[in-house]
Each structure stands twice: as structure tokens, then as C-alpha cells.
Amino acid sequence: MQIQKNRNKFNPIGLIIFTFFIAFAINPILGVIFIIAIVFFLKKNPKYLTSYFSDYLRRTTKLRSDLAESNLSIIDLNIQKILAKNEQPTLEKMALIKSAIPAKISNSLFSQIRLEKRKKYLHIALNNTLEEAREIISQLPTSDRILIEAGTPLIKIYGTDAVSQIKEMAPAGTYIVADNKCADLAAREVEMMANAGANASTCLGVAPIETIDSFIEECQKFNIDSMIDMMNVESALSVLKKIKKLPDVVILHRGVDESEFSKEKQIPYYQIKQIKGNYDVLVAVAGGDTNKEVQRAIFNDADIVVVWKNFYQSNTETAQLAESFLKEIK
Amino acid sequence: MLNQKSKYLQIAFNRSFDEVRDMIAMLPASEKIIIEAGTPLIKNYGNKGITALKNWWSEKIQRPGYIVADLKCMDRGSREIEAVAEAGASAATCLGLAPIETINEFIKECEKTGIDSMVDMMNIEFPFEILQKLRKLPTIVVLHRGVDENERNKEKQIPYDQIHRIKGTYGKVLISVAGGETPRDVIRTFFNDSDISVIWRSFYETPENTANLAREFLKLVK
């Protein structure tokens, strides 16, 4: 059983600074000695620098080794070829350049945003049309705690265009989820979505275990977050037990059709604690469109709340929901 | 609409646009061939993919071709069907694993828009249990072994024994079998009384052989 390590790990930096001030107050010479000691200590154990900084170090060293591994001259030639063609619009050119570089390097260069634990996120699913998506996105407040999803209907109607267009509409650096609901052929779908610019992709929890396994592997390869959608799965825990590696996010989900036609089915809020107690994953709750439901999910310890616009709601209401989320939930 | 007494060969296309166009041009013009827009193709190109397949195939056989949109619908049954029916699909698929409400809604919506409904029984041990719960029967039941399953776990089998049982109980439904790849598999599916046999891998791997493969498989379809 994996216990959440991140929650319990204490951050030594604050303590060190505090001790440093005390040392300085007692005796300036002691303080200087202390600084030297810290410098030596951190040189030996860089991991004690804040986790963000060590992540940055890891990424840069990885990039260096990746660059060394691959044949740079070929990549260089490819990029020159792409740049030589003048007629393409800039965005397409960027995408082409990105595809010319091996996936491993391009992922660390065009660094992917990943979800952080401890933060609460609002996940807005766009399901109707791209025009409506544009309108909703333009009204949303900017925040790194808002995730934007290209919903399944959009992907099925517009293809991967849906993902790349939504990425274009959203403010730069927004986290984009491709809700492709993968049920088979995981490798191809993940590749398609990652290349379209998604930061996360979804897979069905009811899919064969082999598919889920290969889905999670592929997501790690492309450096995007893997989300397992537990719609119509009775016990999410039993699925998690069977798979080889853990996904980044587990989504507890009530389908729209289910909600409409049988009201008595409920989102299993009690499962959130069960899952988080046993596995080191983020839990998302999907199946709500009002402020009350959002608060209920967060109260039950969900990390991500998925909301969508109902057909009777106006676009402004979705934006208002996002604003009140940012204000009320920290 | 499909004929109850005839057997069909369903070929799923998952490659890029240009390749698929060439492949369809190579196919023999036969009404026994059903063209499927595979899930990856739909997720990649969206509705454009379905319309393109429809146009190419209809041009080839000189009458409206039968196109299956492998939507693998899991939620919002009505919304997705409207879109594919408009794009020209003659049938759409829904996952048997989806909530029963979704499947019911899916079948109802398919009837309303006048396309065939297919329920894909991938990863379901007893398709019977699902069929029993439904309000209305789908036009076609697909018995399916996933590709990832096939590759990573050899011992799972297509439940051929289910075909007779489903047909015996529900009479009217057509049975489609997906997940077999060799001519032997195709013979086996028809021998076991299924109506449609779905293949894709051999076409996917050797697009230049499309014409020969299709002819070879068509010989098996009586």
C-alpha cells in the first residue's frame, strides 16, 4: 500500500531559515559559520532545495542527456527545411518544428505543465461547439487552477483539431485535457492527443486492463498526465488494484445520460477518501454544474472538480462559477 | 440497411486520409463490403473523416455505401449520433460497458435518425446480461476482442459459443464478430453463424495489398 508521501514530507527550508536567524541573533560569527554549513549541505543534497527547483534541475540534466543521445544534425536539417518554407502560418510552423524534434526532447523543451498535489482545480468541460467554447473561454478568469477540457463530442466531431484549437483559444500555458475516453488502441490515441497539444488524456476504467496499462505507459512516455475515467465502474479500487502502474488522476464520474434518466444514482463521494488513503493519486469528481455540487466535491476531499455547461445555462453562468470557485476555494 | 440473410465483410480503416483514399480505390466494388471509420480515425479527423469515407466508397460502388462510425459511445448518446448521421454514417457503435441509460438512449436516437445501432461488447463476459436489461434491442451486436487485449494476453478468446445463444434467444439481431484477423478466423466466424466479420490489421499493415486481401476475404463471404 502506498501512503501519500507528499502530504507528510516536511519542508526543511523554513526550519533552516528560522535557525539561521536565531544563530545570527546569538552571535554573528555563528551565523556565518551556519551559512557555510548550509551551502556545503545543499551542495551535497540538492534535493533539499525546494521541490520545484530540484524538478527544474532534473529536467535540465535530462534535456542535456537527451540531446546528447540523439542525432542533432538531422534535427537541425529538418528544422531548417521547415523554416525555409515561408508560406505556412506561424502556428503550423511551430507544430511542424515540434514534430521534427524527437518526442523525448520536444517534451522537455516545450515543457509540459503537470498537475500539482495540494492544489484544488476546477476542470471545465467544453462539449457543444467550438464557437461556444471560444465564448466561454473568453469569459473565464485566468488562473493556473482552471483546467480546460476538449470534451468527447468535440473530439469526435472535430477530431484532434478540437484540442489544438482550444489550446489556441485559451491563454498561453493553460492546462488542456483531451477527453478522448480511450477504450482500445491506447498507444495511437495518446500519441495523437499529445501531438495535438493536450496536457492530459483520458482512458475508460471499463476498458480492458491491458488497454489501461498501455495507456498509462504511453502517457508517461509522452510526458502527459493520465486520467482514468471510472464511469459505470462499481468499485474504482478494484480497477486500481489490477493495473500495473498508477495513473496520475482518477475521475469519479456520473454520465450525463445516467443523471438525466435515473436520479437515484449518486456520485460515490465516500470512495474519494478510500482511493486517496490507499493510492498516491489525484481524484477528480465529474457530474455537476452548480456551485453547491462543486463545494460538496471539494468538501469530500476531491482535488479536481469537473463541471460542464448545461444546455439551459448561459455561457456567463459557467464563467461565474469559475470565478466563485477561485474566490471561495483556496 | 443490411440484409438479414446476407453475410458481410467489414473493413476498418485507421490510416491517414491519403492512404485510406488509395485503399478504398483498390477495393473491389461489392455491396458485401462495409466500410468502418475506426475510432482513431474519427478522433483524429472528426466528422470530416466519415464524410470523406462515405463519398469515396459511394463513388466506388456507384450507390450510397454503407459506412459504420465506430464511435464507441460512452455518454451523451443523442448528441454524438446526430453528428455522425449528418456526416453520412449508416450505423454507429455504442459500448456495451456504457451505463444502461446511455445504451437505451443511443438505440432510441439511432431509430429516430434512421441509422443502425451497434452495441460493442468489448470486455464484457456475458453479453446476455446487457441485452436483457435493454428496453429495445440494437440492430447489431458486436462481439469484440480489443487490440490491446489481443496483443498482451493471448489466452482470451472471442466467445463464439455466444453467437448461437444470442441468435436463438433474440432472433432478429445481427451478430458481428471483431478481433479475428486471418482468413481462418473469418471462416470461423461465418461458420459459427455470425453475419458480419470485422477485420483491419492486415489492411492496416500492408495497405498496398488491399485489393488482393479484399478479394481473398470476399471469397469466404457467401
XYZ file of C-alpha atoms in Angstrom:
552
model
C 0.000 0.000 0.000
C 1.289 3.388 -0.917
C 0.676 6.122 1.559
C 0.643 9.698 0.411
C 4.220 10.708 0.871
C 3.890 14.289 -0.267
C 1.472 15.272 2.436
C 3.646 14.000 5.246
C 7.051 15.093 3.964
C 8.118 18.236 5.801
C 9.926 21.037 4.067
C 13.289 21.740 5.764
C 13.860 25.134 4.148
C 11.615 27.062 6.522
C 13.243 25.474 9.543
C 16.730 26.226 8.233
C 15.964 29.917 7.717
C 14.476 30.144 11.178
C 17.518 28.543 12.797
C 19.739 30.822 10.774
C 18.089 33.934 12.194
C 18.386 32.620 15.726
C 22.060 31.849 15.124
C 22.636 35.377 13.823
C 20.886 36.883 16.805
C 23.058 34.981 19.246
C 26.351 35.619 17.531
C 27.154 36.960 14.024
C 30.150 34.647 13.708
C 27.944 31.659 14.481
C 25.623 32.872 11.725
C 28.407 32.985 9.147
C 29.520 29.506 10.109
C 25.952 28.374 9.765
C 25.678 29.800 6.225
C 28.817 27.954 5.175
C 27.465 24.772 6.682
C 24.192 25.146 4.748
C 25.997 25.777 1.469
C 28.021 22.601 1.976
C 24.945 20.659 2.978
C 22.896 21.776 -0.043
C 25.749 21.065 -2.412
C 25.774 17.514 -1.199
C 21.979 17.090 -1.118
C 20.428 19.228 -3.863
C 17.098 17.541 -3.327
C 16.517 19.628 -0.197
C 16.250 22.736 -2.252
C 12.562 23.269 -2.865
C 10.958 20.509 -4.831
C 10.304 22.877 -7.700
C 13.939 23.763 -8.049
C 15.082 20.165 -7.963
C 12.470 19.373 -10.585
C 13.960 22.098 -12.737
C 17.453 20.702 -12.257
C 16.250 17.234 -13.137
C 14.600 18.486 -16.267
C 17.635 20.397 -17.491
C 20.009 17.497 -16.872
C 17.570 15.187 -18.619
C 17.357 17.519 -21.570
C 21.129 17.618 -21.824
C 21.418 13.852 -21.840
C 18.550 13.517 -24.308
C 20.206 15.989 -26.635
C 23.478 14.116 -26.391
C 21.753 10.846 -27.222
C 20.059 11.867 -30.398
C 21.490 12.885 -33.678
C 21.365 16.656 -33.634
C 22.433 17.346 -37.198
C 19.385 15.588 -38.629
C 17.011 17.545 -36.400
C 18.783 20.743 -37.333
C 18.370 19.957 -41.024
C 14.664 19.186 -40.583
C 14.044 22.466 -38.800
C 15.907 24.393 -41.461
C 13.741 22.767 -44.118
C 10.580 23.767 -42.263
C 11.775 27.323 -41.774
C 12.649 27.578 -45.444
C 9.013 27.167 -46.425
C 7.690 30.639 -45.866
C 4.069 30.316 -46.777
C 2.890 28.482 -43.663
C 1.316 30.360 -40.766
C 3.425 30.597 -37.642
C 1.380 28.271 -35.520
C 1.552 25.474 -38.027
C 5.231 26.057 -38.315
C 5.658 25.688 -34.581
C 3.758 22.421 -34.673
C 5.906 21.191 -37.550
C 9.095 22.094 -35.742
C 7.812 20.337 -32.693
C 7.108 17.203 -34.682
C 10.537 17.306 -36.296
C 12.223 17.007 -32.930
C 12.107 13.566 -31.290
C 9.273 13.332 -28.781
C 11.582 12.919 -25.819
C 13.334 16.217 -26.379
C 10.369 18.209 -27.578
C 8.518 17.303 -24.404
C 11.231 18.714 -22.204
C 11.730 21.749 -24.412
C 8.085 22.679 -24.791
C 7.797 21.871 -21.161
C 4.516 20.297 -20.190
C 2.534 21.622 -17.307
C 1.650 18.889 -14.883
C -0.857 18.931 -12.071
C 0.361 19.661 -8.573
C -0.809 17.916 -5.469
C -2.335 20.043 -2.726
C -3.873 22.456 -5.189
C -7.578 22.361 -5.916
C -8.534 22.583 -9.549
C -11.674 23.436 -11.476
C -11.944 21.444 -14.666
C -14.270 22.948 -17.271
C -15.506 20.577 -19.938
C -16.476 22.073 -23.291
C -18.852 19.783 -25.125
C -21.023 21.650 -27.576
C -19.358 23.560 -30.383
C -16.069 25.306 -30.919
C -17.843 28.668 -31.233
C -19.386 28.206 -27.840
C -16.039 27.052 -26.474
C -14.452 30.270 -27.689
C -17.124 32.324 -25.984
C -16.809 30.509 -22.672
C -13.017 30.629 -22.712
C -13.031 34.374 -23.376
C -15.148 34.915 -20.266
C -13.132 32.713 -17.949
C -10.784 34.285 -15.427
C -7.123 33.401 -15.986
C -5.690 31.099 -13.389
C -3.461 28.060 -13.314
C -6.170 26.389 -11.269
C -8.560 26.210 -14.164
C -8.220 23.245 -16.499
C -9.965 23.288 -19.856
C -11.222 20.097 -21.419
C -11.931 19.303 -25.050
C -14.959 17.073 -24.469
C -15.601 13.745 -26.175
C -18.294 15.090 -28.539
C -15.949 17.861 -29.680
C -13.140 15.409 -30.343
C -15.439 13.075 -32.243
C -16.834 15.890 -34.348
C -13.726 17.989 -34.995
C -11.006 15.405 -34.385
C -7.678 16.454 -32.894
C -8.384 19.918 -34.292
C -10.670 20.397 -31.307
C -7.736 20.010 -28.929
C -5.327 22.226 -30.820
C -7.932 24.919 -31.451
C -8.960 25.054 -27.809
C -5.305 25.277 -26.880
C -5.023 28.223 -29.247
C -8.095 29.972 -27.819
C -7.056 29.557 -24.215
C -4.479 31.857 -22.641
C -0.936 30.571 -23.191
C 0.103 27.977 -20.654
C -3.390 26.731 -19.887
C -3.680 23.102 -18.968
C -5.661 21.294 -21.681
C -7.335 17.937 -21.136
C -8.297 15.778 -24.116
C -11.295 13.706 -23.061
C -10.759 11.035 -25.687
C -12.210 8.247 -23.475
C -9.840 5.680 -24.880
C -11.244 2.137 -24.972
C -8.744 0.371 -27.220
C -5.579 1.142 -29.218
C -4.292 3.312 -26.394
C -0.872 3.928 -27.907
C -2.218 5.628 -31.021
C -4.746 7.774 -29.232
C -2.300 9.051 -26.643
C 0.197 9.933 -29.353
C -2.457 11.816 -31.332
C -3.640 13.797 -28.316
C -0.128 14.589 -27.066
C 0.869 15.842 -30.502
C -2.247 17.996 -30.669
C -1.020 19.734 -27.527
C -3.001 18.111 -24.724
C -1.524 18.052 -21.228
C -3.651 15.096 -20.186
C -5.615 12.333 -21.848
C -8.409 10.136 -20.516
C -8.992 6.380 -20.674
C -12.091 4.445 -19.637
C -11.941 2.459 -16.437
C -14.227 -0.128 -18.013
C -11.723 -0.741 -20.831
C -9.698 -3.962 -20.791
C -6.911 -3.885 -18.194
C -4.342 -4.345 -20.974
C -5.549 -1.143 -22.597
C -5.347 0.833 -19.358
C -1.827 -0.462 -18.715
C -0.616 0.505 -22.141
C -2.407 3.852 -21.856
C -0.562 4.777 -18.659
C 2.772 3.661 -20.115
C 2.227 5.766 -23.233
C 1.239 8.808 -21.213
C 4.458 8.593 -19.255
C 6.385 8.260 -22.487
C 4.830 11.452 -23.856
C 5.092 13.217 -20.510
C 1.389 13.966 -20.141
C -0.918 13.211 -17.230
C -3.002 10.056 -17.420
C -6.606 10.202 -16.258
C -8.740 7.107 -15.748
C -12.452 7.770 -16.067
C -14.381 5.489 -13.710
C -17.762 5.970 -15.339
C -20.003 2.962 -14.809
C -17.297 1.236 -12.735
C -18.696 -0.010 -9.484
C -15.515 -0.052 -7.465
C -12.677 2.130 -8.654
C -10.385 0.479 -6.130
C -10.685 -2.917 -7.764
C -9.591 -1.444 -11.105
C -6.645 0.344 -9.484
C -5.612 -2.905 -7.836
C -5.359 -4.684 -11.166
C -3.289 -2.198 -13.141
C 0.497 -2.247 -13.151
C 1.269 1.448 -12.732
C -0.847 4.142 -11.126
C -2.457 6.848 -13.244
C -1.985 10.486 -12.250
C -5.688 11.182 -11.851
C -8.742 9.049 -11.136
C -12.069 10.528 -12.246
C -15.227 9.514 -10.437
C -17.898 10.139 -12.977
C -21.656 10.129 -13.372
C -22.634 10.159 -17.006
C -25.000 12.809 -18.334
C -27.468 10.199 -19.580
C -27.362 8.435 -16.217
C -28.010 11.642 -14.333
C -30.925 12.540 -16.535
C -32.702 9.220 -16.643
C -32.149 7.813 -13.195
C -31.840 10.374 -10.483
C -31.190 7.977 -7.668
C -27.662 7.084 -8.760
C -25.152 9.154 -6.830
C -21.515 10.058 -7.150
C -19.744 7.806 -4.641
C -18.141 10.560 -2.587
C -17.027 8.076 0.060
C -14.720 6.484 -2.495
C -12.601 9.634 -2.660
C -11.132 9.061 0.783
C -10.746 5.345 0.131
C -8.756 5.958 -3.023
C -6.627 8.744 -1.600
C -5.919 6.745 1.512
C -4.605 3.801 -0.431
C -3.020 5.272 -3.528
C -0.943 8.316 -4.322
C -3.228 9.764 -6.990
C -5.337 12.852 -7.526
C -9.090 12.346 -7.512
C -11.429 14.250 -9.792
C -15.200 14.310 -9.430
C -17.341 14.768 -12.517
C -21.041 15.228 -12.677
C -22.103 18.640 -11.536
C -22.886 22.075 -12.807
C -23.794 24.111 -9.751
C -21.782 25.832 -7.087
C -23.262 23.580 -4.439
C -22.061 20.434 -6.119
C -18.590 21.894 -6.569
C -18.345 22.711 -2.889
C -19.621 19.305 -1.943
C -16.929 17.614 -4.001
C -14.142 19.763 -2.532
C -15.530 19.219 0.948
C -15.232 15.498 0.333
C -11.551 15.984 -0.450
C -11.610 15.863 -4.249
C -8.629 17.560 -5.924
C -10.340 18.368 -9.188
C -13.975 19.198 -9.825
C -15.233 18.691 -13.342
C -18.108 20.925 -14.440
C -19.810 21.465 -17.750
C -22.360 23.802 -19.140
C -25.897 22.563 -19.255
C -27.921 23.378 -22.331
C -30.241 25.631 -20.361
C -27.417 27.615 -18.829
C -25.838 30.662 -20.350
C -22.135 30.908 -21.033
C -21.831 33.629 -18.423
C -23.022 31.292 -15.717
C -20.112 28.955 -16.351
C -17.701 31.866 -16.077
C -19.342 32.994 -12.852
C -18.994 29.502 -11.456
C -15.282 29.624 -12.218
C -14.879 32.992 -10.535
C -16.654 31.962 -7.385
C -14.580 28.784 -7.313
C -11.341 30.756 -7.421
C -12.596 33.070 -4.706
C -14.028 30.566 -2.302
C -11.780 27.577 -2.636
C -8.130 28.036 -1.999
C -29.863 -1.124 -44.254
C -28.385 -4.575 -44.008
C -29.993 -7.692 -45.368
C -30.691 -10.323 -42.691
C -29.745 -13.225 -44.922
C -26.551 -11.932 -46.407
C -23.051 -12.119 -44.917
C -20.856 -9.040 -44.788
C -17.215 -8.221 -44.527
C -16.481 -5.091 -42.512
C -13.126 -3.426 -43.081
C -11.955 -0.860 -40.556
C -9.770 1.992 -41.770
C -7.412 3.758 -39.423
C -4.644 5.194 -41.572
C -4.166 8.736 -42.798
C -6.548 10.345 -45.292
C -4.464 9.888 -48.421
C -3.696 6.283 -47.710
C -7.315 5.469 -46.957
C -8.422 7.058 -50.210
C -5.993 4.907 -52.175
C -7.003 1.810 -50.259
C -10.703 2.343 -50.937
C -9.975 2.885 -54.609
C -8.309 -0.537 -54.678
C -11.228 -2.404 -53.091
C -13.465 -4.495 -55.335
C -16.833 -2.772 -55.709
C -19.037 -5.118 -53.743
C -22.061 -4.454 -51.620
C -20.868 -7.122 -49.236
C -18.155 -4.828 -48.024
C -18.931 -2.488 -45.156
C -16.530 0.385 -44.559
C -15.797 1.308 -40.988
C -14.363 4.621 -39.833
C -12.224 3.376 -36.947
C -12.180 5.115 -33.574
C -8.661 6.543 -34.053
C -9.686 7.888 -37.474
C -12.749 9.599 -36.017
C -10.836 11.037 -33.091
C -8.175 12.260 -35.467
C -10.268 13.779 -38.266
C -13.691 14.078 -36.685
C -16.791 14.099 -38.864
C -14.769 15.044 -41.911
C -13.329 11.534 -41.850
C -16.751 9.908 -42.012
C -17.969 12.151 -44.815
C -14.819 11.509 -46.807
C -15.145 7.733 -46.462
C -18.790 7.922 -47.451
C -18.010 9.927 -50.567
C -15.119 7.745 -51.679
C -16.962 4.494 -51.149
C -20.228 5.681 -52.720
C -18.274 6.837 -55.746
C -16.592 3.469 -55.993
C -19.718 1.311 -55.862
C -21.930 3.829 -57.666
C -24.620 3.822 -54.998
C -24.772 5.004 -51.379
C -22.202 2.943 -49.478
C -22.678 1.539 -46.003
C -20.404 3.330 -43.538
C -20.043 2.421 -39.872
C -18.875 5.116 -37.477
C -17.033 3.347 -34.672
C -17.908 5.984 -32.112
C -17.627 3.751 -29.067
C -20.179 5.989 -27.437
C -19.985 6.056 -23.645
C -22.164 9.025 -22.699
C -24.365 11.652 -24.360
C -25.736 9.116 -26.814
C -28.034 11.526 -28.600
C -25.538 14.265 -29.298
C -22.944 12.068 -30.957
C -25.406 10.237 -33.190
C -26.898 13.398 -34.620
C -23.447 14.489 -35.661
C -22.394 11.234 -37.359
C -25.750 10.710 -39.059
C -25.403 14.150 -40.563
C -21.909 13.261 -41.700
C -23.285 10.307 -43.635
C -22.817 7.256 -41.424
C -25.258 4.359 -41.831
C -24.524 2.873 -38.430
C -22.872 3.924 -35.176
C -21.434 1.932 -32.280
C -22.001 2.237 -28.553
C -20.042 0.463 -25.836
C -21.873 -2.300 -24.023
C -19.920 -1.144 -20.991
C -21.676 2.199 -21.005
C -24.434 2.895 -18.475
C -27.696 1.185 -19.484
C -29.378 4.593 -19.739
C -26.861 5.609 -22.373
C -27.363 2.455 -24.442
C -31.153 2.846 -24.294
C -30.882 6.450 -25.339
C -28.412 5.501 -28.057
C -30.722 2.881 -29.604
C -33.713 5.206 -29.408
C -31.805 8.017 -31.059
C -30.486 5.711 -33.795
C -34.021 4.670 -34.660
C -35.101 8.264 -34.742
C -32.360 9.319 -37.143
C -32.764 6.142 -39.175
C -29.349 4.561 -38.771
C -28.424 1.091 -37.495
C -27.349 0.748 -33.879
C -24.400 -1.461 -32.966
C -23.587 -2.380 -29.391
C -19.943 -3.281 -28.922
C -19.478 -5.999 -26.302
C -15.769 -5.461 -25.759
C -14.562 -6.575 -22.332
C -17.981 -7.957 -21.400
C -18.090 -11.500 -20.185
C -21.786 -12.110 -20.614
C -23.359 -10.016 -23.398
C -26.658 -11.602 -22.418
C -26.840 -9.695 -19.184
C -26.625 -6.416 -21.058
C -29.157 -7.380 -23.714
C -31.635 -8.422 -21.059
C -31.517 -5.042 -19.388
C -32.154 -3.058 -22.562
C -35.538 -1.618 -23.375
C -35.142 -2.230 -27.084
C -32.752 -4.450 -28.992
C -29.978 -2.940 -31.074
C -29.813 -3.823 -34.778
C -26.402 -5.410 -34.425
C -24.460 -6.907 -31.536
C -20.671 -6.798 -31.913
C -18.627 -9.456 -30.155
C -15.227 -7.918 -29.834
C -11.742 -8.612 -28.595
C -9.770 -5.414 -28.134
C -6.468 -4.977 -29.950
C -4.529 -4.263 -26.775
C -6.057 -7.337 -25.188
C -5.069 -9.484 -28.144
C -1.509 -8.307 -28.057
C -0.839 -8.595 -24.394
C -2.963 -11.532 -23.396
C -3.209 -14.422 -25.804
C -5.464 -16.740 -23.909
C -8.616 -14.639 -24.026
C -10.907 -15.803 -26.822
C -13.794 -14.472 -28.850
C -16.873 -16.111 -27.352
C -18.076 -17.890 -30.490
C -20.429 -20.006 -28.424
C -22.399 -16.852 -27.603
C -23.438 -16.287 -31.210
C -25.896 -19.150 -31.344
C -27.290 -18.375 -27.965
C -27.910 -14.733 -28.749
C -29.465 -15.545 -32.111
C -31.549 -18.298 -30.577
C -32.983 -16.027 -27.945
C -33.282 -12.755 -29.781
C -33.762 -13.947 -33.365
C -33.755 -10.612 -35.078
C -30.391 -9.168 -34.115
C -27.412 -9.448 -36.411
C -24.124 -10.580 -34.951
C -20.822 -9.057 -35.890
C -17.504 -10.517 -34.767
C -14.414 -8.337 -34.395
C -10.954 -9.287 -33.319
C -10.064 -12.110 -35.692
C -7.510 -11.366 -38.364
C -6.588 -14.360 -40.538
C -8.740 -15.933 -43.281
C -9.129 -18.825 -40.881
C -10.636 -16.548 -38.278
C -13.048 -15.159 -40.834
C -14.155 -18.637 -41.946
C -14.609 -19.494 -38.317
C -16.828 -16.513 -37.608
C -19.111 -17.283 -40.536
C -19.111 -20.971 -39.700
C -20.319 -20.033 -36.254
C -23.225 -18.196 -37.840
C -22.201 -14.591 -37.423
C -23.435 -12.115 -40.043
C -20.568 -9.658 -40.169
C -16.860 -10.231 -39.773
C -14.676 -7.250 -38.924
C -11.031 -7.115 -39.993
C -8.468 -4.367 -40.039
C -4.948 -5.368 -39.139
C -3.828 -6.988 -42.365
C -5.145 -3.984 -44.270
C -3.554 -1.608 -41.826
C -0.163 -3.252 -42.076
C 0.000 -3.746 -45.809
C -2.125 -1.095 -47.490
C -0.608 -1.928 -50.877
C -2.129 -5.414 -50.679
C -5.651 -4.123 -50.139
C -7.032 -5.385 -53.446
C -5.736 -8.943 -53.058
C -6.691 -9.198 -49.416
C -10.209 -7.973 -50.041
C -10.706 -10.408 -52.899
C -9.377 -13.240 -50.801
C -11.694 -12.387 -47.931
C -14.673 -11.791 -50.189
C -14.351 -15.355 -51.491
C -15.057 -16.517 -47.953
C -18.220 -14.438 -47.740
C -21.004 -16.406 -49.350
